[in-house]
Coordinates of C-alpha atoms and ligand atoms in Angstrom, one line a residue:
X129 CA 27.9 -14.0 -13.9
X130 CA 27.9 -10.8 -12.5
X131 CA 30.5 -9.5 -10.2
X132 CA 28.2 -10.0 -7.7
X133 CA 27.3 -13.4 -8.2
X134 CA 31.2 -14.3 -8.4
X135 CA 31.6 -12.4 -5.3
X136 CA 29.4 -14.4 -3.4
X137 CA 31.3 -17.6 -4.6
X138 CA 34.5 -16.7 -3.4
X139 CA 33.1 -15.7 -0.3
X140 CA 31.2 -19.1 -0.1
X141 CA 34.6 -21.0 -0.8
X142 CA 36.4 -19.1 2.2
X143 CA 33.8 -20.2 4.7
X144 CA 33.5 -23.7 3.4
X145 CA 37.4 -23.5 3.6
X146 CA 37.6 -22.3 7.3
X147 CA 34.7 -25.0 8.0
X148 CA 37.4 -27.8 6.6
X149 CA 40.0 -26.2 8.9
X150 CA 41.7 -25.1 6.1
X151 CA 45.2 -22.6 6.2
X152 CA 44.0 -19.4 7.8
X153 CA 45.9 -17.6 4.6
X154 CA 44.4 -19.4 2.4
X155 CA 41.0 -18.6 3.6
X156 CA 41.5 -14.8 4.1
X157 CA 42.8 -15.0 0.7
X158 CA 39.4 -15.8 -0.9
X159 CA 37.8 -13.3 1.4
X160 CA 40.0 -10.6 0.4
X161 CA 39.6 -11.7 -3.4
X162 CA 35.9 -11.3 -2.8
X163 CA 35.5 -7.7 -1.5
X164 CA 38.3 -6.9 -4.7
X165 CA 35.8 -8.1 -7.2
X166 CA 33.1 -6.4 -5.4
X167 CA 34.7 -2.9 -5.5
X168 CA 35.4 -3.1 -9.6
X169 CA 33.1 -1.5 -11.8
X170 CA 31.5 -4.5 -13.9
X171 CA 33.2 -3.5 -17.4
X172 CA 36.4 -3.0 -15.9
X173 CA 36.5 -6.5 -14.3
X174 CA 35.0 -7.6 -18.1
X175 CA 38.2 -6.4 -19.4
X176 CA 40.3 -7.6 -17.0
X177 CA 39.2 -11.2 -18.0
X178 CA 39.3 -10.9 -21.4
X179 CA 42.6 -9.3 -21.4
X180 CA 44.3 -11.8 -19.1
X181 CA 45.5 -8.8 -16.5
X182 CA 43.4 -9.9 -13.3
X183 CA 46.6 -10.6 -12.1
X184 CA 47.6 -7.1 -11.7
X185 CA 44.8 -6.0 -9.5
X186 CA 46.2 -5.8 -6.0
X187 CA 44.9 -8.8 -3.5
X188 CA 44.6 -11.5 -6.5
X189 CA 46.9 -14.0 -7.0
X190 CA 47.4 -16.4 -9.9
X191 CA 44.7 -18.8 -8.4
X192 CA 42.3 -16.6 -7.8
X193 CA 42.6 -15.2 -11.0
X194 CA 42.2 -18.6 -13.0
X195 CA 38.9 -19.4 -10.5
X196 CA 37.2 -15.8 -11.3
X197 CA 37.9 -16.0 -14.8
X198 CA 36.5 -20.3 -15.0
X199 CA 33.2 -18.4 -13.3
X200 CA 33.1 -15.3 -15.3
X201 CA 33.7 -17.3 -19.0
X202 CA 32.1 -20.5 -17.8
X203 CA 29.2 -19.9 -14.9
X204 CA 30.7 -22.9 -13.1
X205 CA 33.8 -23.1 -11.1
X206 CA 34.7 -27.1 -10.8
X207 CA 36.8 -26.3 -7.6
X208 CA 34.1 -24.9 -5.7
X209 CA 32.0 -27.7 -6.7
X210 CA 34.4 -30.4 -5.2
X211 CA 34.8 -28.2 -2.5
X212 CA 30.7 -28.3 -1.5
X213 CA 30.6 -32.1 -2.0
X214 CA 33.2 -33.1 0.3
X215 CA 31.5 -31.2 3.1
X216 CA 28.5 -32.9 5.0
X217 CA 25.7 -31.0 4.2
X218 CA 24.5 -31.0 7.5
X219 CA 27.4 -28.6 8.3
X220 CA 26.9 -26.5 5.6
X221 CA 23.0 -26.5 6.8
X222 CA 24.2 -25.3 10.2
X223 CA 25.3 -21.8 8.7
X224 CA 21.8 -21.0 8.4
X225 CA 21.9 -20.6 12.3
X226 CA 22.3 -17.0 13.1
X227 CA 25.5 -16.8 15.2
X228 CA 26.8 -20.2 14.3
X229 CA 29.8 -19.4 11.9
X230 CA 32.7 -22.0 10.4
X231 CA 34.5 -22.1 13.3
X232 CA 32.0 -22.8 15.9
X233 CA 30.5 -25.7 13.6
X234 CA 34.0 -27.1 13.4
X235 CA 34.2 -26.9 17.4
X236 CA 30.8 -28.8 17.6
X237 CA 31.3 -31.0 15.2
X238 CA 34.7 -32.2 16.6
X239 CA 34.3 -31.7 20.3
X240 CA 30.4 -33.3 20.3
X241 CA 29.9 -34.7 16.8
X242 CA 27.1 -32.7 16.2
X243 CA 26.6 -33.3 11.8
X244 CA 22.9 -31.4 11.5
X245 CA 20.5 -29.0 13.1
X246 CA 18.5 -31.8 14.2
X247 CA 21.8 -33.1 16.2
X248 CA 22.3 -29.5 17.1
X249 CA 19.3 -28.7 18.9
X250 CA 19.4 -32.0 21.0
X251 CA 22.4 -31.2 22.2
X252 CA 21.5 -27.7 23.3
X253 CA 18.3 -29.5 24.6
X254 CA 20.8 -31.4 26.5
X255 CA 22.9 -27.9 27.8
X256 CA 25.8 -30.1 26.2
X257 CA 26.4 -26.7 24.3
X258 CA 26.8 -24.5 27.0
X259 CA 29.4 -26.6 28.6
X260 CA 31.6 -26.2 25.7
X261 CA 34.6 -23.8 25.8
X262 CA 33.9 -20.6 23.7
X263 CA 30.0 -21.5 23.8
X264 CA 28.1 -21.1 27.3
X265 CA 24.1 -20.6 28.3
X266 CA 23.8 -17.1 26.3
X267 CA 25.0 -18.6 22.9
X268 CA 23.3 -22.0 23.6
X269 CA 20.1 -20.2 24.2
X270 CA 20.5 -18.1 21.1
X271 CA 21.2 -20.9 18.9
X272 CA 18.3 -22.3 20.0
X273 CA 16.1 -19.5 19.3
X274 CA 17.6 -19.5 15.8
X275 CA 16.5 -23.2 15.2
X276 CA 13.3 -22.5 16.4
X277 CA 12.9 -19.6 14.0
X278 CA 14.1 -21.4 11.4
X279 CA 11.2 -24.1 11.9
X280 CA 9.3 -21.0 11.6
X281 CA 10.3 -19.3 8.9
X282 CA 12.2 -21.1 6.9
X283 CA 9.5 -22.7 5.2
X284 CA 7.0 -22.3 2.1
X285 CA 3.7 -21.2 2.1
X286 CA 0.8 -22.6 -0.2
X287 CA 0.0 -20.5 -2.8
X288 CA -3.5 -19.9 -1.7
X289 CA -2.8 -18.6 1.3
X290 CA -0.1 -16.2 0.2
X291 CA -2.7 -15.0 -2.8
X292 CA -5.1 -14.2 0.0
X293 CA -2.2 -11.9 1.8
X294 CA -0.9 -10.5 -1.9
X295 CA -4.9 -9.3 -2.6
X296 CA -5.2 -7.9 0.1
X297 CA -2.1 -5.8 -0.2
X298 CA -2.4 -5.0 -3.6
X299 CA -5.7 -3.5 -2.9
X300 CA -4.5 -1.4 -0.5
X301 CA -1.4 -0.5 -2.3
X302 CA -3.3 1.2 -5.1
X303 CA -5.5 2.9 -2.9
X304 CA -2.3 4.7 -1.9
X305 CA -2.3 8.4 -3.9
X306 CA 1.2 7.9 -4.7
X307 CA 1.3 4.5 -6.1
X308 CA 0.2 4.5 -9.8
X309 CA 0.9 1.0 -10.6
X310 CA 1.5 -2.1 -8.4
X311 CA 1.6 -6.2 -8.9
X312 CA 2.7 -9.1 -7.4
X313 CA 5.5 -10.4 -8.8
X314 CA 7.8 -13.9 -8.1
X315 CA 6.7 -17.4 -7.9
X316 CA 3.1 -16.3 -6.7
X317 CA 2.1 -14.5 -10.1
X318 CA 4.3 -17.9 -11.9
X319 CA 1.3 -19.1 -10.1
X320 CA 3.4 -22.0 -8.5
X321 CA 2.0 -24.3 -5.8
X322 CA 4.0 -23.2 -3.0
X323 CA 5.6 -19.7 -2.5
X324 CA 8.8 -18.8 -0.8
X325 CA 8.0 -14.8 0.0
X326 CA 5.7 -12.2 -1.5
X327 CA 7.3 -9.6 -4.4
X328 CA 5.4 -6.5 -5.0
X329 CA 6.4 -4.1 -7.9
X330 CA 4.8 -0.1 -7.2
X331 CA 5.3 2.8 -9.6
X332 CA 5.1 5.6 -7.5
X333 CA 6.6 9.0 -7.7
X334 CA 7.7 9.4 -4.1
X335 CA 8.8 6.1 -2.9
X336 CA 9.1 7.1 1.0
X337 CA 5.6 6.9 1.9
X338 CA 4.7 3.7 0.2
X339 CA 7.6 2.0 1.7
X340 CA 6.6 3.6 5.3
X341 CA 3.2 2.3 5.0
X342 CA 4.5 -0.8 3.9
X343 CA 6.4 -1.5 7.2
X344 CA 3.8 -0.4 9.2
X345 CA 1.3 -2.8 8.3
X346 CA -0.2 -4.5 11.3
X347 CA 0.3 -8.1 10.6
X348 CA 4.3 -7.9 11.0
X349 CA 5.9 -9.4 13.5
X350 CA 9.9 -7.8 12.0
X351 CA 10.9 -5.5 9.6
X352 CA 14.2 -7.1 8.2
X353 CA 15.2 -4.6 5.5
X354 CA 13.9 -1.1 5.1
X355 CA 15.5 1.6 2.6
X356 CA 14.7 4.2 -0.2
X357 CA 13.5 2.6 -2.6
X358 CA 12.6 -1.5 -1.0
X359 CA 11.1 -2.8 2.0
X360 CA 11.2 -6.4 3.1
X361 CA 9.0 -7.7 5.8
X362 CA 8.3 -10.5 7.7
X363 CA 4.5 -11.5 8.7
X364 CA 3.3 -13.0 12.2
X365 CA 2.2 -16.4 9.9
X366 CA 5.8 -16.4 8.8
X367 CA 5.3 -15.3 5.5
X368 CA 8.4 -13.1 4.4
X369 CA 7.6 -9.7 1.8
X370 CA 9.6 -7.8 -0.2
X371 CA 8.3 -4.6 -2.1
X372 CA 10.6 -2.2 -4.8
X373 CA 9.2 0.9 -5.9
X374 CA 10.8 2.0 -9.0
X375 CA 9.7 5.0 -11.5
X376 CA 7.2 4.3 -13.9
X377 CA 9.1 3.8 -17.0
X378 CA 11.2 1.1 -15.4
X379 CA 7.8 -0.4 -14.1
X380 CA 7.5 -3.0 -16.7
X381 CA 11.1 -4.1 -16.9
X382 CA 11.4 -4.4 -13.0
X383 CA 7.6 -6.1 -13.0
X384 CA 9.5 -8.7 -15.8
X385 CA 12.9 -9.3 -14.2
X386 CA 11.2 -9.9 -10.5
X387 CA 8.5 -12.3 -11.9
X388 CA 11.2 -14.7 -13.1
X389 CA 12.2 -17.5 -12.8
X390 CA 15.8 -17.1 -13.0
X391 CA 15.8 -19.7 -16.0
X392 CA 13.1 -17.4 -18.4
X393 CA 15.4 -14.4 -17.2
X394 CA 18.5 -16.1 -18.8
X395 CA 16.9 -17.0 -21.9
X396 CA 15.6 -13.6 -22.4
X397 CA 18.9 -11.9 -21.7
X398 CA 20.7 -13.9 -24.4
X399 CA 17.6 -13.5 -26.7
X400 CA 18.2 -9.7 -26.2
X401 CA 21.8 -9.6 -26.4
X402 CA 21.5 -11.8 -30.1
X403 CA 19.6 -8.9 -31.2
X404 CA 22.0 -6.3 -29.8
X405 CA 20.1 -5.5 -26.9
X406 CA 21.0 -5.4 -22.8
X407 CA 17.5 -6.3 -21.0
X408 CA 17.5 -6.0 -16.8
X409 CA 15.4 -5.1 -14.4
X410 CA 16.2 -1.2 -15.5
X411 CA 15.3 -1.7 -18.9
X412 CA 16.0 -2.4 -22.3
X413 CA 19.0 -0.6 -24.2
X414 CA 21.5 -1.1 -26.8
X415 CA 24.1 -3.2 -25.6
X416 CA 27.9 -2.5 -25.6
X417 CA 30.2 0.0 -24.1
X418 CA 31.1 0.4 -20.5
X419 CA 27.9 1.7 -18.9
X420 CA 25.4 -0.8 -17.3
X421 CA 21.9 -0.7 -18.7
X422 CA 21.3 1.4 -15.0
X423 CA 23.5 3.6 -15.9
X424 CA 22.3 3.9 -19.7
X425 CA 18.7 4.6 -18.8
X426 CA 19.9 7.1 -15.9
X427 CA 21.6 9.0 -18.6
X428 CA 19.1 9.5 -20.7
X429 CA 19.9 6.9 -23.2
X430 CA 16.7 6.0 -25.1
X431 CA 15.2 2.4 -24.4
X432 CA 15.6 -0.2 -27.8
X433 CA 12.9 0.5 -30.3
X434 CA 10.5 2.9 -28.3
X435 CA 9.3 6.2 -28.7
X436 CA 9.0 6.9 -24.3
X437 CA 8.7 3.5 -22.5
X438 CA 7.3 -0.2 -22.6
X439 CA 3.7 0.2 -21.0
X440 CA 2.9 -3.7 -20.9
X441 CA 5.1 -6.5 -20.4
X442 CA 3.2 -7.9 -24.3
X443 CA 5.2 -4.5 -25.5
X444 CA 8.8 -6.0 -23.8
X445 CA 7.9 -9.3 -25.3
X446 CA 7.4 -7.7 -29.1
X447 CA 10.7 -6.2 -29.0
X448 CA 12.4 -9.0 -28.7
X449 CA 10.3 -10.5 -31.6
X450 CA 8.0 -12.6 -29.2
X451 CA 4.1 -12.6 -28.4
X452 CA 2.8 -12.1 -24.9
X453 CA 3.9 -15.1 -22.6
X454 CA 1.6 -15.5 -19.5
X455 CA 3.8 -15.7 -16.0
X456 CA 2.7 -19.2 -15.8
X457 CA 4.3 -20.1 -18.6
X458 CA 7.8 -18.5 -17.7
X459 CA 10.0 -21.4 -16.2
X460 CA 12.1 -22.0 -19.0
X461 CA 10.6 -25.2 -20.2
X462 CA 10.5 -24.0 -23.9
X463 CA 7.9 -21.0 -23.9
X464 CA 10.4 -18.6 -25.5
X465 CA 10.3 -20.8 -28.3
X466 CA 6.7 -21.3 -28.8
X467 CA 5.9 -17.8 -27.9
X468 CA 8.8 -17.1 -31.5
X469 CA 6.9 -19.5 -33.5
X470 CA 3.6 -17.9 -32.0
X471 CA 2.6 -21.7 -31.2
X472 CA 2.0 -20.9 -27.2
X473 CA -1.4 -22.6 -26.0
X474 CA -4.3 -20.2 -25.4
X475 CA -4.5 -21.1 -21.7
X476 CA -7.6 -21.5 -19.6
X477 CA -9.5 -18.7 -17.8
X478 CA -11.4 -19.3 -14.4
X479 CA -14.5 -18.0 -16.6
X480 CA -14.4 -20.6 -18.9
X481 CA -15.2 -22.9 -16.1
X482 CA -19.4 -23.7 -16.3
X483 CA -19.4 -26.0 -13.6
X484 CA -17.4 -28.5 -11.4
X485 CA -17.5 -32.1 -10.1
X486 CA -16.7 -33.5 -6.9
X487 CA -17.8 -32.0 -4.3
X488 CA -19.4 -33.2 -0.4
X489 CA -22.5 -32.4 1.3
X490 CA -23.6 -33.4 4.4
X491 CA -24.4 -36.6 4.1
X492 CA -20.7 -37.6 4.3
X493 CA -17.6 -35.0 5.6
X494 CA -19.1 -31.8 3.7
X495 CA -20.2 -28.7 5.9
X496 CA -23.7 -27.9 4.2
X497 CA -26.2 -29.6 2.8
X498 CA -27.2 -30.1 -0.5
X499 CA -29.5 -27.2 -1.1
X500 CA -27.0 -24.9 0.2
X501 CA -24.4 -26.1 -2.1
X502 CA -26.8 -25.4 -5.1
X503 CA -27.6 -22.0 -4.4
X504 CA -24.0 -21.6 -4.1
X505 CA -23.4 -22.7 -7.0
X506 CA -26.1 -21.4 -8.2
X507 CA -24.7 -18.0 -7.2
X508 CA -21.7 -18.5 -9.0
X509 CA -23.5 -18.8 -12.2
X510 CA -22.9 -22.7 -12.6
X511 CA -24.8 -24.5 -15.5
X512 CA -23.9 -27.8 -13.3
X513 CA -22.6 -29.1 -9.9
X514 CA -21.4 -32.3 -9.3
X515 CA -22.4 -34.2 -6.1
X516 CA -19.4 -36.8 -4.8
X517 CA -19.7 -37.7 -1.2
X518 CA -17.5 -40.3 0.0
X519 CA -18.5 -43.9 -0.1
X520 CA -19.0 -47.0 2.3
X521 CA -15.5 -47.4 3.0
X522 CA -14.5 -44.1 4.3
X523 CA -15.9 -45.1 7.8
X524 CA -14.3 -41.6 9.2
X525 CA -15.2 -39.1 6.7
X526 CA -19.3 -40.8 7.3
X527 CA -19.1 -42.5 3.7
X528 CA -22.5 -43.4 2.5
X529 CA -24.1 -47.1 1.7
X530 CA -25.6 -48.3 -0.9
X531 CA -29.5 -47.2 0.7
X532 CA -28.7 -43.6 1.7
X533 CA -26.4 -43.1 -2.0
X534 CA -29.9 -44.1 -3.7
X535 CA -31.7 -41.8 -1.5
X536 CA -29.1 -39.4 -2.3
X537 CA -29.9 -40.1 -5.9
X538 CA -34.1 -39.9 -5.4
X539 CA -33.3 -36.5 -3.4
X540 CA -31.2 -34.9 -6.3
X541 CA -33.5 -36.2 -9.3
X542 CA -36.3 -34.3 -7.1
X543 CA -34.2 -30.8 -6.9
X544 CA -34.1 -31.0 -10.2
X545 CA -37.0 -31.6 -11.2
X546 CA -38.5 -28.8 -9.1
X547 CA -36.5 -26.8 -10.8
X548 CA -35.5 -24.5 -7.3
X549 CA -32.4 -23.7 -8.8
X550 CA -31.3 -22.7 -12.2
X551 CA -28.1 -25.2 -11.6
X552 CA -28.3 -28.5 -12.7
X553 CA -27.2 -31.2 -10.5
X554 CA -25.0 -34.3 -11.3
X555 CA -25.7 -37.5 -8.7
X556 CA -22.3 -39.0 -8.4
X557 CA -19.7 -40.8 -5.4
X558 CA -16.2 -40.3 -4.5
X559 CA -15.8 -43.7 -4.6
X560 CA -12.6 -46.0 -2.7
X561 CA -10.5 -47.8 -4.7
X562 CA -10.1 -50.7 -2.8
X563 CA -6.5 -52.4 -2.0
X564 CA -7.3 -54.2 -5.0
X565 CA -8.6 -52.1 -7.3
X566 CA -12.0 -53.2 -7.1
X567 CA -14.5 -50.1 -6.3
X568 CA -16.7 -49.6 -3.2
X569 CA -20.1 -49.7 -4.6
X570 CA -21.2 -52.6 -7.0
X571 CA -22.3 -52.6 -10.8
X572 CA -26.0 -52.4 -10.5
X573 CA -25.7 -49.4 -7.4
X574 CA -22.9 -47.5 -9.8
X575 CA -25.1 -47.6 -12.7
X576 CA -27.4 -45.4 -11.1
X577 CA -24.9 -42.4 -11.1
X578 CA -24.3 -39.9 -13.3
X579 CA -20.7 -39.5 -12.7
X580 CA -18.3 -41.6 -10.5
X581 CA -15.0 -40.1 -9.1
X582 CA -12.6 -43.1 -8.3
X583 CA -10.0 -42.4 -5.2
X584 CA -8.1 -43.8 -3.3
X585 CA -8.0 -43.5 0.6
X586 CA -6.7 -46.1 2.2
X587 CA -3.6 -48.9 2.1
X588 CA -1.7 -45.6 0.9
X589 CA 1.7 -47.5 1.6
X590 CA 1.6 -50.3 -1.1
X591 CA 4.4 -50.3 -3.3
X592 CA 4.5 -48.4 -6.3
X593 CA 3.6 -51.6 -8.7
X594 CA 0.7 -52.9 -6.4
X595 CA -0.6 -49.6 -6.3
X596 CA -0.1 -48.4 -9.8
X597 CA -2.0 -51.8 -10.7
X598 CA -4.3 -51.4 -8.6
X599 CA -5.1 -47.6 -10.0
X600 CA -5.1 -49.1 -13.5
X601 CA -7.7 -51.6 -12.8
X602 CA -10.1 -49.1 -11.7
X603 CA -9.5 -46.9 -14.5
X604 CA -10.5 -50.5 -16.5
X605 CA -13.5 -50.6 -14.6
X606 CA -16.4 -48.8 -16.9
X607 CA -18.4 -47.2 -14.2
X608 CA -15.0 -45.1 -13.6
X609 CA -15.7 -41.3 -15.4
X610 CA -13.0 -39.7 -13.4
X611 CA -9.8 -40.6 -11.1
X612 CA -9.2 -38.3 -8.1
X613 CA -6.4 -36.7 -6.5
X614 CA -4.4 -39.4 -8.4
X615 CA -1.2 -39.1 -5.6
X616 CA -3.2 -38.2 -2.6
X617 CA -0.4 -35.3 -2.0
X618 CA -0.8 -32.7 0.9
X619 CA 1.8 -30.5 -0.2
X620 CA 4.2 -29.5 2.6
X621 CA 2.8 -32.2 4.3
X622 CA 2.5 -35.5 2.9
X623 CA 4.3 -37.0 0.1
X624 CA 2.1 -38.9 -2.6
X625 CA 1.6 -42.5 -2.5
X626 CA 4.3 -44.3 -4.7
X627 CA 2.5 -44.6 -8.1
X628 CA 3.5 -44.7 -11.7
X629 CA 1.9 -41.5 -12.9
X630 CA 2.9 -42.4 -16.7
X631 CA 1.4 -45.5 -16.5
X632 CA -1.6 -44.3 -14.7
X633 CA -2.1 -41.5 -17.5
X634 CA -1.5 -44.2 -20.6
X635 CA -4.6 -46.4 -19.1
X636 CA -6.8 -43.4 -18.0
X637 CA -6.3 -42.4 -21.8
X638 CA -6.6 -45.6 -23.1
X639 CA -10.1 -46.4 -21.3
X640 CA -11.0 -42.9 -21.7
X641 CA -11.3 -41.5 -18.2
X642 CA -10.8 -37.9 -17.4
X643 CA -8.4 -37.0 -14.8
X644 CA -9.0 -34.6 -12.1
X645 CA -7.0 -31.4 -11.1
X646 CA -8.2 -31.4 -7.9
X647 CA -8.3 -27.6 -7.2
X648 CA -7.9 -28.0 -3.3
X649 CA -4.6 -25.7 -2.4
X650 CA -3.1 -28.8 -0.2
X651 CA -3.3 -31.1 -3.3
X652 CA -3.2 -29.5 -7.0
X653 CA -3.1 -33.2 -7.7
X654 CA -2.1 -34.4 -10.4
X655 CA 0.5 -32.3 -10.4
X656 CA 1.2 -29.5 -13.2
X657 CA 4.3 -31.1 -14.5
X658 CA 2.5 -34.0 -16.2
X659 CA -0.5 -32.3 -17.7
X660 CA 1.5 -30.9 -20.9
X661 CA 2.3 -34.1 -22.5
X662 CA -0.9 -36.0 -21.0
X663 CA -3.3 -33.3 -22.2
X664 CA -1.2 -33.3 -25.9
X665 CA -2.0 -37.4 -26.1
X666 CA -5.6 -37.0 -25.4
X667 CA -6.2 -37.2 -21.5
X668 CA -8.9 -34.7 -20.3
X669 CA -9.3 -32.7 -17.2
X670 CA -11.3 -32.0 -14.6
X671 CA -10.6 -29.2 -12.6
X672 CA -12.8 -30.2 -9.3
X673 CA -12.7 -28.1 -6.4
X674 CA -13.2 -31.4 -3.6
X675 CA -15.2 -29.1 -1.9
X676 CA -16.2 -29.4 1.7
X677 CA -18.4 -26.4 2.1
X678 CA -19.5 -23.6 -0.1
X679 CA -16.4 -21.1 0.0
X680 CA -14.7 -24.6 -1.1
X681 CA -16.0 -23.2 -4.7
X682 CA -13.5 -20.4 -4.8
X683 CA -10.7 -23.3 -4.8
X684 CA -11.4 -23.4 -8.8
X685 CA -9.0 -20.1 -9.3
X686 CA -6.2 -22.5 -7.5
X687 CA -7.1 -25.0 -9.9
X688 CA -7.5 -22.8 -13.0
X689 CA -4.1 -21.4 -11.9
X690 CA -2.1 -24.9 -11.6
X691 CA -4.1 -25.6 -15.1
X692 CA -2.8 -22.9 -17.1
X693 CA 0.6 -23.7 -15.0
X694 CA 0.3 -27.4 -17.1
X695 CA -0.2 -25.2 -20.1
X696 CA -4.0 -26.5 -20.6
X697 CA -6.4 -25.1 -23.0
X698 CA -10.2 -24.6 -22.6
X699 CA -10.8 -27.2 -24.4
X700 CA -8.9 -30.0 -22.7
X701 CA -10.7 -29.2 -19.8
X702 CA -14.1 -31.0 -19.3
X703 CA -15.6 -28.5 -16.8
X704 CA -15.7 -26.0 -19.7
X705 CA -18.1 -27.7 -21.6
X706 CA -21.8 -26.6 -21.9
X707 CA -24.6 -28.7 -19.6
X708 CA -26.1 -30.6 -23.0
X709 CA -22.2 -31.7 -23.9
X710 CA -22.0 -33.0 -20.4
X711 CA -25.1 -34.7 -20.2
X712 CA -24.4 -36.3 -23.1
X713 CA -21.0 -37.6 -22.2
X714 CA -22.6 -39.2 -19.1
X715 CA -25.6 -40.6 -21.1
Ligands
DGT293 P1 10.2 -18.0 -3.8 O1 10.3 -16.8 -3.9 O2 11.1 -18.8 -3.5 O3 8.7 -19.0 -4.3 O4 10.7 -18.2 -5.8 P2 11.1 -16.5 -6.7 O5 10.9 -17.1 -8.2 O6 9.9 -15.6 -6.2 O7 12.0 -16.1 -6.6 P3 12.8 -14.9 -5.5 O8 11.7 -14.2 -4.8 O9 14.0 -14.9 -5.3 O10 13.0 -13.5 -6.7 C1 11.8 -13.2 -7.0 C2 12.5 -13.1 -9.1 O11 13.2 -12.3 -8.6 C3 13.0 -14.3 -9.2 O12 12.1 -15.3 -9.9 C4 13.5 -13.7 -10.8 C5 14.4 -12.4 -10.2 N1 15.5 -12.5 -9.6 C6 16.0 -13.0 -8.2 N2 16.9 -13.0 -7.8 C7 18.0 -13.2 -8.8 C8 19.1 -13.3 -9.7 O13 20.3 -13.4 -8.7 N3 19.4 -13.5 -10.6 C9 18.3 -13.2 -11.5 N4 18.6 -13.8 -13.1 N5 17.0 -13.3 -11.3 C10 16.9 -13.5 -9.8
CA294 CA1 9.0 -14.6 -4.3
CA295 CA1 12.0 -12.1 -2.7
ZN296 ZN1 -11.1 -37.6 -1.5

């Protein structure tokens, strides 16, 4: 644990003790301890701990010395964990509201019985907070504004929304004359399905103009930090972004560090240490001595094992005996071990896809006609396009009755025969899985289709056993080709239905049903966490855009990103296969 991390925990202990109404002297001892630790040099702190001389430092008594030692050597502190567990989480959460310190929260709790932010909002709305001693109208208004702010800005954002903003900023950053390299880092680069904030890393000769440009973007609501090499902003949309400017020779190390994840970084640093090296955002240098990596690099100490600088992340990984680890895999979930053994998968890429299934037209709830969708697919170079409009039970989505469906099948046959487009169209349906697991069309009708995507759209509140049995029954139907959006989740909006995903995967494998990775940025369903194991056991994936208009085809990028995060290779994804192979599969 770094001294910064230790100091933060000591500070937190002070706050929690105050929240509990503990003796003020004790509270102040922790606050002072935090400041003392912060003021020490990192190496000096290590030395004092090793020599058991912490108590010789002014402001650190026996109890504090013991806790600092425990933190520094084990990375944990039982006392802190117990303390946190002893306080209602709602009270701790209230600390996030600006202007609310432990004293005020304690008063709100004791005098008004307020135990969480929701209760606080209500008390403010009813004017009860203003009436309290030491609060008043002004404070109440400020608290309410803080709560609203937190609701608007405290949330995460869909990967796709963040990616679109990030792409446009990166394009402009790279066009600045001072900028040599610019990349997005953080969870966005790792392809997480939701993103907390954007992190940009820039190599530039002169940081001032870059920070100035960044902090004066037109969509900005607030500049939350501005320094010589760092800027943080909040856009109107609520999305926040950090920008860091570094010298060119540090770029790769900063990019790697701020890409994360934290777990991946911790394992990489340990690996470096085992090789007598220190890795940080500043560089990779021989370990040992009193200086930090930053000081060593600034002092001109050569970076480990290289003439001048690591120009690429591949070179950085190479210095630690690893092949390049794609950002999507950097979650500390075994990627370093796999890289060491040379067993990283060759991850699927967008260009590997030759077409996609599960797309809607104006026949049901889509916004473009069959011809428009096909023309757009042709423009993207797709060999094939799978149409799957809703089935009759999805009335609200204009689901097709048998007659309209069979008319569409004939229309698609005629379109293919006309050779108007180079893209072949497969006829299909997104067929509802009824509440009891039967499909929404009879066998004779389903037999007319190339591809049946079976999905749950109603009776979503069934309990887990019922829902699981229902989906498995649909998988056992020999007409089912693909299982659509397995859990029905809508990211940041709606939990998926309760279903035993493991059992559904087993049944899909046993019945040779393809499982969809729905690429709609709100869905990304089946979730990335299941794919690696399932695909190793033989499950086939189809990355489907679920497009309701031609622009929806672009969502495939979100789907491919999620698939990469699930360790999937080209071979494990069905729609990388050439047209002839897909025709054979469907026949
Ligand atoms: P987010 O923004 O919540 O979606 O997730 P990230 O991963 O983008 O997290 P963020 O923005 O706080 O930081 C970006 C990366 O920087 C993170 O993945 C790892 C690195 N990093 C940030 N703070 C720390 C830290 O305190 N310790 C370590 N080891 N790494 C950190
Ligand atoms: Ca971030
Ligand atoms: Ca950040
Ligand atoms: Zn659907």
